[in-house]
Short mmCIF file of C-alpha atoms in Angstrom, two decimals:
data_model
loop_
_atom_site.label_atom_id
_atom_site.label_comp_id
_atom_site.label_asym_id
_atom_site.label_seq_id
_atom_site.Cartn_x
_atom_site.Cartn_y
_atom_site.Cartn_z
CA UNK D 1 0.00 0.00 0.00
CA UNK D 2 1.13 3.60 -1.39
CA UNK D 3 1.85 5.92 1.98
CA UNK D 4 -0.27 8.59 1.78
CA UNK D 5 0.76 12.04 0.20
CA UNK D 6 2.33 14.57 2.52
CA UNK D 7 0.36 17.12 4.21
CA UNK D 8 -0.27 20.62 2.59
CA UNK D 9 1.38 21.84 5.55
CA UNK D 10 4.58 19.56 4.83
CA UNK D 11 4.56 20.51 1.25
CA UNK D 12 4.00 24.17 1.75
CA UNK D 13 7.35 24.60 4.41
CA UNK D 14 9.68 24.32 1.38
CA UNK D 15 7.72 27.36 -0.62
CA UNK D 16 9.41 30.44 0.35
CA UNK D 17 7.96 33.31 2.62
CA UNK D 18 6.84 36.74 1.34
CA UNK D 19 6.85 39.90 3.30
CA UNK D 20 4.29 42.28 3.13
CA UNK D 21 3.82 45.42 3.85
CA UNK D 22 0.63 46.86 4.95
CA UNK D 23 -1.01 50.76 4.55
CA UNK D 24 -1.71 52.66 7.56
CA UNK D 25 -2.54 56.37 7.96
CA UNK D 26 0.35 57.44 10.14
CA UNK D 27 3.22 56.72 8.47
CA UNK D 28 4.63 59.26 6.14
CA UNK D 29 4.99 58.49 2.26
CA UNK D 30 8.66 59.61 2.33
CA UNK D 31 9.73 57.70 5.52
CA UNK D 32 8.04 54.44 3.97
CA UNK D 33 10.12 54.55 0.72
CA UNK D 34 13.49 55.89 2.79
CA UNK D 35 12.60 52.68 4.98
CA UNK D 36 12.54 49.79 1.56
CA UNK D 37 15.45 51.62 0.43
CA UNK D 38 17.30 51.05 3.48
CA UNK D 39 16.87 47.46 4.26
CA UNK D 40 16.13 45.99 0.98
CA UNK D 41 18.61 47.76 -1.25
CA UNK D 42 16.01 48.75 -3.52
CA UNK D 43 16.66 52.15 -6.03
CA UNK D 44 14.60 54.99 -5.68
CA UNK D 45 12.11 54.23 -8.48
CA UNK D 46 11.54 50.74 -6.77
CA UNK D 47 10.81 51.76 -3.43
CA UNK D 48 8.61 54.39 -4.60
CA UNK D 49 6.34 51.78 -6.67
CA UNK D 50 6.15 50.09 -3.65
CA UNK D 51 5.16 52.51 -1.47
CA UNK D 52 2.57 53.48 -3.62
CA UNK D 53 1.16 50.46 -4.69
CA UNK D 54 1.21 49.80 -0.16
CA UNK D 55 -0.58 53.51 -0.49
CA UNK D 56 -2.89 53.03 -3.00
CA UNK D 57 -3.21 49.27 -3.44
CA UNK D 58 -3.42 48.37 0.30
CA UNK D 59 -0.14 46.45 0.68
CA UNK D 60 2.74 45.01 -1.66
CA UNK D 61 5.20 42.65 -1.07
CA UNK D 62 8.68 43.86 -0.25
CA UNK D 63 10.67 40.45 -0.01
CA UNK D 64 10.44 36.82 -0.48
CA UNK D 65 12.64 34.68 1.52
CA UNK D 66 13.30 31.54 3.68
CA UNK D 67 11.02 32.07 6.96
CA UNK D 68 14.14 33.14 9.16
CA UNK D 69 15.38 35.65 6.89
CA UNK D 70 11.41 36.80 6.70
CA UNK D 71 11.03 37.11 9.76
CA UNK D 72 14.45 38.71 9.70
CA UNK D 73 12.86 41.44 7.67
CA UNK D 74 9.79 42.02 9.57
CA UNK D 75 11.43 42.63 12.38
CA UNK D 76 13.21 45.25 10.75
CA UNK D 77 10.55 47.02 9.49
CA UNK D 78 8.94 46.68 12.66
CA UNK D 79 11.87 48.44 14.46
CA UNK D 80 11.21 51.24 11.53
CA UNK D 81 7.32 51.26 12.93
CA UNK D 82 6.43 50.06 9.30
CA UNK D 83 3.51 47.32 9.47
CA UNK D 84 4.60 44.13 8.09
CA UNK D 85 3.04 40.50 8.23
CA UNK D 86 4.77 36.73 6.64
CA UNK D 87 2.91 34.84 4.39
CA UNK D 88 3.78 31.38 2.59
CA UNK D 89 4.58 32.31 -1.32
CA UNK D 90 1.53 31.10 -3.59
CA UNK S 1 12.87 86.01 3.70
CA UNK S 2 15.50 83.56 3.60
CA UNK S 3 13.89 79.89 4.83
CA UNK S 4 16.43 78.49 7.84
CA UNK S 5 17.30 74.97 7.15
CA UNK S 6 17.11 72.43 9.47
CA UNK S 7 19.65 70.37 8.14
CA UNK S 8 22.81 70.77 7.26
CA UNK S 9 26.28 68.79 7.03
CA UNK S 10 29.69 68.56 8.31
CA UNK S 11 31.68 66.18 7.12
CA UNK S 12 30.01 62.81 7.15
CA UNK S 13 27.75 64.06 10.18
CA UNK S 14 24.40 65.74 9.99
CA UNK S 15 23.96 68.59 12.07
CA UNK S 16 20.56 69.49 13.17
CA UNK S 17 19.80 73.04 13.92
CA UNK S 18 17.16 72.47 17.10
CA UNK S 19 16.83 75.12 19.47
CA UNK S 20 17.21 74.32 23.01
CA UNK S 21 13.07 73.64 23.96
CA UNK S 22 13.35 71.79 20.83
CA UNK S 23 15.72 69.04 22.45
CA UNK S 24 13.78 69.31 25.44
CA UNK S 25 10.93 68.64 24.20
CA UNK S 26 12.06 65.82 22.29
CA UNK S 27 13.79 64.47 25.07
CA UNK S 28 10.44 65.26 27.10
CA UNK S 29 8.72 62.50 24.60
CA UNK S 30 11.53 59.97 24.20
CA UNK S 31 11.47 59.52 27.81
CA UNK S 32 7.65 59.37 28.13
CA UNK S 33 8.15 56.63 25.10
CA UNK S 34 10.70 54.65 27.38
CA UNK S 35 8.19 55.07 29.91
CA UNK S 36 5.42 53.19 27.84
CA UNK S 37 7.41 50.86 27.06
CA UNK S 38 8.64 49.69 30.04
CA UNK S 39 4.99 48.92 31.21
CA UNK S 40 4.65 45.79 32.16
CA UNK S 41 1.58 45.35 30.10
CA UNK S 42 3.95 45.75 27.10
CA UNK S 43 5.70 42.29 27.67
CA UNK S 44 1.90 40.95 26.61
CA UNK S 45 0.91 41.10 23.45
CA UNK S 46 -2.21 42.79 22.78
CA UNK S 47 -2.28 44.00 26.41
CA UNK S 48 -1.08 47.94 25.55
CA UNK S 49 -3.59 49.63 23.10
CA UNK S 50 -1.73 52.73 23.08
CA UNK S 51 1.54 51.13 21.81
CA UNK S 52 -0.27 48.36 19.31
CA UNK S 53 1.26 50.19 16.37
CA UNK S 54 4.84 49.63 17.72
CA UNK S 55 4.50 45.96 17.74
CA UNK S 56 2.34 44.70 14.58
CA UNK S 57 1.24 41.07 14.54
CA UNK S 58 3.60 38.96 11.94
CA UNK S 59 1.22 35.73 11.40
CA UNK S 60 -2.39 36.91 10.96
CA UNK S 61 -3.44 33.91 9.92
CA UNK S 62 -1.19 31.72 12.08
CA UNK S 63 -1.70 32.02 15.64
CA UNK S 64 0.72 29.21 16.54
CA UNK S 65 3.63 30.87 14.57
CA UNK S 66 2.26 34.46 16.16
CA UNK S 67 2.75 33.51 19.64
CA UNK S 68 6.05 31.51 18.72
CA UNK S 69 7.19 34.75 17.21
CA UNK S 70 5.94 37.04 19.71
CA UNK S 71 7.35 34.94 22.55
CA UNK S 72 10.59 34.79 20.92
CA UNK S 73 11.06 38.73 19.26
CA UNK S 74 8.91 40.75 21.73
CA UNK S 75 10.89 41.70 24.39
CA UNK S 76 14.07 41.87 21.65
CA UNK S 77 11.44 44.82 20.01
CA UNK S 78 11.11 46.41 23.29
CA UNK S 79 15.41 46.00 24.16
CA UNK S 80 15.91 47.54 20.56
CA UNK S 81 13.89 50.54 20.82
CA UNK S 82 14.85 51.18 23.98
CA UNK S 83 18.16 51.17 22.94
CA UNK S 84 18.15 53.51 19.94
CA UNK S 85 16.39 56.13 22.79
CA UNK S 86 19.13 56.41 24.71
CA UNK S 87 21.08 56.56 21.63
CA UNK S 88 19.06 59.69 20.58
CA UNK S 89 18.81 60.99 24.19
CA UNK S 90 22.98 60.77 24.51
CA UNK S 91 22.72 63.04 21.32
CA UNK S 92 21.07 65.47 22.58
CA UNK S 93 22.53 65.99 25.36
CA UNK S 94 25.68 66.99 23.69
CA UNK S 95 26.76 70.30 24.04
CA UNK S 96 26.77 72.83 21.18
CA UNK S 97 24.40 74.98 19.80
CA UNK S 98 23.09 72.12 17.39
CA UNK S 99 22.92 68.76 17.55
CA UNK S 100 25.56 67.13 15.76
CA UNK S 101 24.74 63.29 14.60
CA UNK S 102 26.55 60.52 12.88
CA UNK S 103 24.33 58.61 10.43
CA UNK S 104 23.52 55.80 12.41
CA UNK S 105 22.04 58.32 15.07
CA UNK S 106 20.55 59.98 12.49
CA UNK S 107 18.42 56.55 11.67
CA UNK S 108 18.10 55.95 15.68
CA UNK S 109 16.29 59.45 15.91
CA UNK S 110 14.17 59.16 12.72
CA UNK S 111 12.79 55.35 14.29
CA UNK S 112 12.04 57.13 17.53
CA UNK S 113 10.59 60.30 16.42
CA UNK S 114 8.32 57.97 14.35
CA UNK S 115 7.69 55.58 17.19
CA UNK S 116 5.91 58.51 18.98
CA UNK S 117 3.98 59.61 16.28
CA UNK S 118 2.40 56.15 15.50
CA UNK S 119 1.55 56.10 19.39
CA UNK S 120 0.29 59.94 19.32
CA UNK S 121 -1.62 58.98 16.05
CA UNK S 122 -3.12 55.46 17.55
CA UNK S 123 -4.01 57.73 20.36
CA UNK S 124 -6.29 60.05 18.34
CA UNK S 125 -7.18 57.32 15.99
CA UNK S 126 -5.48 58.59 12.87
CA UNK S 127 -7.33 57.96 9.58
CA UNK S 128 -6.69 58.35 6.18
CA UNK S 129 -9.40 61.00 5.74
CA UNK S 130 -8.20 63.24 8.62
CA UNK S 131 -6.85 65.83 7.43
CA UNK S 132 -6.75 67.99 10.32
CA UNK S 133 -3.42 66.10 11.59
CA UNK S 134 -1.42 67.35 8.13
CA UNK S 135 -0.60 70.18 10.21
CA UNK S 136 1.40 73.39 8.70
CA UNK S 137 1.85 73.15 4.89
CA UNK S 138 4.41 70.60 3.92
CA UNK S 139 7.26 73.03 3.61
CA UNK S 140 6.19 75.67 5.96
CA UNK S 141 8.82 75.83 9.55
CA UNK S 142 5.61 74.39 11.80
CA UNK S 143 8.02 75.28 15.00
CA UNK S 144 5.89 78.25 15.99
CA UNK S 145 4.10 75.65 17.20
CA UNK S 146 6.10 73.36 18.71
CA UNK S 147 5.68 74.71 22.35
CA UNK S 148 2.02 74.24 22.08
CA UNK S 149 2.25 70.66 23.88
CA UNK S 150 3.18 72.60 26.94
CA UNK S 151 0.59 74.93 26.73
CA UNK S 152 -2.53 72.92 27.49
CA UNK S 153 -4.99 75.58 27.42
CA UNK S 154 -7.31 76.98 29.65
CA UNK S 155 -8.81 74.80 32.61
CA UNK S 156 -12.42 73.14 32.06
CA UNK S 157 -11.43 72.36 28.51
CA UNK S 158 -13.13 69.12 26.90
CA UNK S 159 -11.35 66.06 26.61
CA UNK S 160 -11.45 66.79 22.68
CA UNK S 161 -9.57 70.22 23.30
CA UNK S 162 -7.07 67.98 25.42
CA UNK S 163 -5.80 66.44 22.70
CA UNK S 164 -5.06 69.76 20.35
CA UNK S 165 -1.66 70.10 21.90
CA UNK S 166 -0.82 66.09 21.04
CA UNK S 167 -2.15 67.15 17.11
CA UNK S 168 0.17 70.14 16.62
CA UNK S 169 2.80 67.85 18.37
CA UNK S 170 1.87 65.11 16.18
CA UNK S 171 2.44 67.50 12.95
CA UNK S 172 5.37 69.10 14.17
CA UNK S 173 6.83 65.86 14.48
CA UNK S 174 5.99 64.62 11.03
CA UNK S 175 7.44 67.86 9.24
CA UNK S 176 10.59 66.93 11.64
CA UNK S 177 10.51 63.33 9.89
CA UNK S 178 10.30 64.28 6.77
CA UNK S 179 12.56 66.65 6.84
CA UNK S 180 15.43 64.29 8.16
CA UNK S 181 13.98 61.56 5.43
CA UNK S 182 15.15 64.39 2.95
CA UNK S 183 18.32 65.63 4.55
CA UNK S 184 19.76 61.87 4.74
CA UNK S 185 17.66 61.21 0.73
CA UNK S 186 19.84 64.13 -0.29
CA UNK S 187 23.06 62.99 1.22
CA UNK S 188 22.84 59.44 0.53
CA UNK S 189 23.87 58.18 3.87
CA UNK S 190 21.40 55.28 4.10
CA UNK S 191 23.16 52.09 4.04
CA UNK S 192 21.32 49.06 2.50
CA UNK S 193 21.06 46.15 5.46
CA UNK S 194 21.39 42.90 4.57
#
């Protein structure tokens, strides 16, 4: 007899982790982008998409990573007061 | 009429040209900020309304990885803001007529100046429609203003009126922000972290 398939949840700890970054109404436009361009290395152009499509679009995703560097990365932003939440990659 | 800048450089430092109840002020709210954060309700998530914003839940949709996470990074949150305070705080406190910071202080005083504005905003509920909090025009000096936190206002005011000081203080502190997000922009001084 076959064993049976894995789990989702066995299966889905090898796809990689995405970091998103949510809107709020308190933090300022030009800290946001200042913040992406800081920690992810991202060019001025970049971060500014992303910061508007977090404005205007709700949220975007800033990274994708293993969970510990994720997590890595939402703690930074935290420490920047940026909201940021992990999610498994689709 | 010439417009004085608040930022300027010297060398690979950034010198920030705050009068003196400017840093106290400042100081005033870094070391209420320690103060909230050193309340034991902090340690709990969910347990400090007023400082929610400062400590964002990671795993929505995961409350087994949230608590993991929470248990593990919380307090190492808490340690690292508390740290780049007294960072700022030993900054200020250095003589001269300005205040003279390196770039990494710079970065320490822009995450702590924004740490009290997402707990001033939380505390007035901040929405995206409110445009009463954008203060003083974007690129008008708002620093007329900045005493008005320690001028209250007259006694019997409502609990509304309380809270007009903490809005001027709230845009105040946002032109400050932005203007050190364009002094260190202009300068290039942030340093991609890896």
């Amino acid at each position: 007899m076959l064993d049976a398939p894995s789990t989702e949840d066995e299966v889905s700890e090898d796809r990689p982790w995405i970091v998103l970054v949510w809107n709020d109404p308190i933090n300022l436009m030009s800290y946001v982008t200042f913040v992406l361009q800081k920690l992810f290395g991202y060019d001025i152009d970049k971060a500014t998409e992303l910061m508007l499509d977090v404005h205007q679009k709700g949220k975007a995703v800033v990274a994708n990573d293993t969970r510990e560097r994720a997590e890595m990365h939402v703690f930074r932003l935290h420490e920047h007061g940026l909201w940021a939440t992990l999610e498994h990659d689709v | 009429m010439s417009e004085r800048r608040l930022f300027g450089r010297k060398g690979d430092h950034i010198v920030m040209r705050l009068g003196r109840e400017e840093r106290a002020l400042i100081t005033r709210l870094l070391s209420e900020l320690r103060a909230l954060l050193l309340e034991p309700a902090v340690a709990e998530a969910g347990s400090a309304p007023l400082v929610a914003r400062l400590f964002p839940v990671v795993h929505p949709d995961r409350p087994d990885d949230e608590d993991e996470y929470q248990r593990l990074m919380r307090d190492e949150l808490v340690a690292s803001r508390l740290a780049g305070i007294a960072q700022v705080e030993a900054g200020l406190a250095r003589r001269g007529s300005n205040v003279v910071f390196d770039a990494e202080e710079l970065l320490a005083f822009m995450q702590a100046i924004n740490a009290v504005r997402l707990v001033l905003g939380t505390m007035f509920e901040v929405s995206d429609d409110d445009d009463s909090l954008d203060g003083p025009d974007a690129d008008a000096d708002p620093r007329g203003r900045a005493g008005a936190a320690d001028h209250p206002g007259p006694e019997g005011e409502s609990g509304d009126d309380a809270l007009v000081a903490e809005r001027h203080l709230y845009g105040y502190l946002s032109w400050l922000l932005d203007s050190a997000v364009e002094a260190v922009s202009a300068g290039g001084t942030g340093e991609v972290e890896r």
